[in-house]
XYZ file of C-alpha atoms in Angstrom:
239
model
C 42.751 -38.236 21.722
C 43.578 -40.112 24.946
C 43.135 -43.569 22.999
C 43.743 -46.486 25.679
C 46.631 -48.232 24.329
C 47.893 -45.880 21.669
C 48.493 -41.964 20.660
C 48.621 -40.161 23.625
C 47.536 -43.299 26.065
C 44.891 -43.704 28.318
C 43.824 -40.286 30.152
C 45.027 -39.857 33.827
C 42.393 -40.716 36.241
C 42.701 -36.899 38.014
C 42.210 -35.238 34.486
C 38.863 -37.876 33.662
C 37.212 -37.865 36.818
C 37.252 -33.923 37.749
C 36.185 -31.485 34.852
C 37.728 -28.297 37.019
C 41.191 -29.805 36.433
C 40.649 -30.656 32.683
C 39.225 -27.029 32.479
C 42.712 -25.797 33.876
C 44.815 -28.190 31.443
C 43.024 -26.577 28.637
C 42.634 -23.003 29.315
C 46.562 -23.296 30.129
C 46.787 -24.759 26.418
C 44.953 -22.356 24.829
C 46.761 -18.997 26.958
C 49.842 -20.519 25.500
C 48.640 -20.458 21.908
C 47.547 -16.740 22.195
C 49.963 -15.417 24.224
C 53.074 -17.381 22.549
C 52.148 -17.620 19.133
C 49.003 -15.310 18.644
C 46.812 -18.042 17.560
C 43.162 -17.699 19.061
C 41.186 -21.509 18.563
C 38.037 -20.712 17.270
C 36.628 -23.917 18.305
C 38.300 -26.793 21.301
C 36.836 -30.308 21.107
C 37.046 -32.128 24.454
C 38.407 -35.439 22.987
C 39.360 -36.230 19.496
C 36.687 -39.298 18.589
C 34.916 -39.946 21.510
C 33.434 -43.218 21.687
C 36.431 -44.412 20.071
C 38.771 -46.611 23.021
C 38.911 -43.947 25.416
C 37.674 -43.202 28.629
C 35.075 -40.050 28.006
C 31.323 -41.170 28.294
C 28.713 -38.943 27.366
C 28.288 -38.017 30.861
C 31.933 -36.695 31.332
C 31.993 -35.026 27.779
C 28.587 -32.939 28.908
C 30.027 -32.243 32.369
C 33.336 -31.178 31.149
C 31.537 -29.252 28.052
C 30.007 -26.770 30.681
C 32.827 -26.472 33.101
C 35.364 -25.795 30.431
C 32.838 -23.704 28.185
C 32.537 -21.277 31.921
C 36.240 -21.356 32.059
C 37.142 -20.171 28.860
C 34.617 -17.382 28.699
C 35.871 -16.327 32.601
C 39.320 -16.025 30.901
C 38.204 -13.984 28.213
C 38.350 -16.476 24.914
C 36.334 -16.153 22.292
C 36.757 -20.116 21.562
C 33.578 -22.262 21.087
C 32.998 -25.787 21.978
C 32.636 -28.440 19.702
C 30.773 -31.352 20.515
C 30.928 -34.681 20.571
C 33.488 -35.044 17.343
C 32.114 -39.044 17.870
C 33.746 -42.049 15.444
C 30.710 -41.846 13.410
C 27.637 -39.965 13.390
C 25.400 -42.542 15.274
C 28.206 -41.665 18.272
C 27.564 -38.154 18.205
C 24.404 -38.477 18.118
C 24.446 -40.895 21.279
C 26.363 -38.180 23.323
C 23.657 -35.621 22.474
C 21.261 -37.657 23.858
C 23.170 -37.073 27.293
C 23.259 -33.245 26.304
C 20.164 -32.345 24.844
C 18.412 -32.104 28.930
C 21.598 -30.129 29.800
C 20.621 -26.512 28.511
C 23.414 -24.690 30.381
C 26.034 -26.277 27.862
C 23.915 -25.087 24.837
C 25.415 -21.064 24.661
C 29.234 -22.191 24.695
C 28.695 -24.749 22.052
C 28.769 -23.971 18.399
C 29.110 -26.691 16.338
C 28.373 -30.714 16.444
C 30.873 -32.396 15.055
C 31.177 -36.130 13.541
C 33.691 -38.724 12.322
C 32.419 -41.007 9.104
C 33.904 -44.543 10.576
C 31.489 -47.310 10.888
C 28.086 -47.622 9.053
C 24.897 -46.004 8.373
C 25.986 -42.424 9.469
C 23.104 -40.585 7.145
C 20.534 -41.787 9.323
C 22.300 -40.156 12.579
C 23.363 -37.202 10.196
C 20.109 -36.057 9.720
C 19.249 -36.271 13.277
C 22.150 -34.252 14.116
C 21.410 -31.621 11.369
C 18.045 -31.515 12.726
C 19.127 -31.078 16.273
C 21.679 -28.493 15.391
C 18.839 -26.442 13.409
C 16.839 -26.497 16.405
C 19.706 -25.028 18.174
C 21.209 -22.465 15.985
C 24.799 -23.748 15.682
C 26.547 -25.716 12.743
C 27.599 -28.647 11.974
C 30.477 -30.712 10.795
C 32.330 -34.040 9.641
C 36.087 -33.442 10.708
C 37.507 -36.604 9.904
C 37.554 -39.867 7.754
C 40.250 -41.831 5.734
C 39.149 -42.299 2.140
C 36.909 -39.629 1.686
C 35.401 -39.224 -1.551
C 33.076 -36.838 -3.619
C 29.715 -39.099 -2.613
C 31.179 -38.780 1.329
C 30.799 -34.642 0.612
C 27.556 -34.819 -1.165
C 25.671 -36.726 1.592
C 28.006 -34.618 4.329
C 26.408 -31.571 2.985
C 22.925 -32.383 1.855
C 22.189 -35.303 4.658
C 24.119 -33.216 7.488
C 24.348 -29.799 6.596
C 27.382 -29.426 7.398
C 29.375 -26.017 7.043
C 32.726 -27.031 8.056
C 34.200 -30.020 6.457
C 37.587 -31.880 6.833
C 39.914 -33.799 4.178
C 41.678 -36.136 6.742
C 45.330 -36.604 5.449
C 45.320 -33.643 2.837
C 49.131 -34.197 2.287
C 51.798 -36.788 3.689
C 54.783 -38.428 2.714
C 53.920 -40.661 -0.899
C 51.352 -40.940 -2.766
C 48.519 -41.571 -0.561
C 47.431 -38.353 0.272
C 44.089 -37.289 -1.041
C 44.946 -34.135 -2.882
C 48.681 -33.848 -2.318
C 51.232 -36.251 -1.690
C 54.895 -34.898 -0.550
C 58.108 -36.662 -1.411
C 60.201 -38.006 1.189
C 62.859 -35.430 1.040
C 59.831 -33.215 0.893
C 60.890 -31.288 -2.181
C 57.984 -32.074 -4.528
C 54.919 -33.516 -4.487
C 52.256 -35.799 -6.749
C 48.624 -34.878 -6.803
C 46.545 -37.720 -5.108
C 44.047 -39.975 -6.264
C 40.823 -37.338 -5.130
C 42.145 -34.437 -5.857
C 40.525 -33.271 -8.945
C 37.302 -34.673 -7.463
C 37.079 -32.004 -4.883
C 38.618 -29.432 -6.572
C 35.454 -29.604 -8.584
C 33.607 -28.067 -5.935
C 36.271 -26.246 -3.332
C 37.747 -24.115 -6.422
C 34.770 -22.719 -7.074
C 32.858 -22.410 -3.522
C 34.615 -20.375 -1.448
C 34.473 -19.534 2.497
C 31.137 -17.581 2.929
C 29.059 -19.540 -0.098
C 25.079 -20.994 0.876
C 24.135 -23.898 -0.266
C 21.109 -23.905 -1.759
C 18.568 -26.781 -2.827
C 19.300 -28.490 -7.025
C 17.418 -31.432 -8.342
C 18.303 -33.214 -11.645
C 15.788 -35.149 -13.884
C 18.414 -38.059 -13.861
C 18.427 -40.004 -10.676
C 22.024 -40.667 -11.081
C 23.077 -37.240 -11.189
C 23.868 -35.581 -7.721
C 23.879 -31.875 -8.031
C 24.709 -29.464 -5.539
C 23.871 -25.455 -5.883
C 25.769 -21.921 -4.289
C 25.131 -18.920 -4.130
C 27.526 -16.282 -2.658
C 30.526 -17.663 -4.212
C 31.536 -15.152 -6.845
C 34.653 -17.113 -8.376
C 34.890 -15.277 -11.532
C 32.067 -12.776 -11.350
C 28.579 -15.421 -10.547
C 26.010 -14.918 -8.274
C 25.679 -18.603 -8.419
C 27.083 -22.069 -9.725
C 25.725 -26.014 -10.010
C 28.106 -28.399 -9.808
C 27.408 -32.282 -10.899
């Protein structure tokens, strides 16, 4: 995250200002994950919240986007970029504005990535679904603390997304969203969302299309698969 001031602290000035050098900090990460533990990342984000009290600018995050994204394919990975991973969705969708006149960046990025923190995010969500469309990659909201079922609904039907984080799944008490673990870690309590979501994630599993569901109550927010074959379907509506 580099956060000035907290987490990691404030990135060193030789690792900001040259993107060769944070190329080589990363690909060195990433050879140690395959070669120690077998684990390929499917996806690296340059910094965790961008835009968020740290040091990487929509200029840096572009430049160090294509250097790394060379780097990574020189060295064989299969790993994707993911870009900007912003506070909120207006952030993101501020650092594309640096990257949209940058095309060389475009074929090692596959996702665009936001954080829910601060407000009106649809309004930059739909630009960034948009944008992604144009491009052929995904998108996704990664991280937020107190998500809830209307934070999914407008996640996928505002942005589109197709990957989608529960920050805090499970942690020590009784705070976590869907599980929260004792402090001697030998049970654990389900939290306050957790039969909210598993209204939709038992049922639509990895692979599923969303598809478009209107209700003749206003009220009612409906969302539609297809693909996800839980016991047998072609289909299910959830509301």
């Amino acid at each position: 995250s580099f956060f000035d001031g907290g987490s990691t602290g404030t990135v060193p000035a030789w690792l900001l200002h040259s993107p060769g050098e944070y190329a080589e900090y990363t690909v060195a990460y990433l050879k140690h994950m395959k070669e120690k533990h077998g684990v390929e990342a499917t996806h690296y984000v340059i910094c965790n919240e961008a835009g968020n009290n740290n040091a990487f600018s929509p200029q840096v995050v572009t430049e160090m986007t294509k250097v790394l994204g060379e780097r990574m394919a020189a060295a064989g990975f299969r790993t994707k970029g993911q870009f900007s991973d912003g506070v909120n969705a207006g952030v993101t969708w501020r650092y594309l504005q640096a990257a949209k006149d940058a095309p060389e960046i475009w074929q090692y990025v596959d996702v665009l990535s936001y954080h829910w923190y601060g407000g009106n995010n649809q309004e930059s969500m739909a630009k960034i679904r948009d944008f992604a469309r144009e491009k052929g990659i995904d998108t996704g909201q990664t991280e937020f603390m107190g998500l809830t079922m209307n934070h999914l609904y407008d996640d996928l039907t505002i942005g589109g997304t197709s990957y989608w984080c529960i920050y805090g799944l499970a942690g020590p008490g009784r705070g976590g969203h869907n599980f929260g673990l004792s402090l001697a870690n030998t049970s654990f309590t389900r939290g306050a969302q957790f039969w909210n979501f598993r209204q939709v994630m038992h049922y639509v599993r990895p692979g599923a299309v969303r598809i478009e569901a209107t209700s003749s109550d206003p009220s009612l927010r409906t969302l539609a698969f297809v693909g996800t074959r839980p016991v047998g379907r072609e289909y299910i509506m959830l509301s």
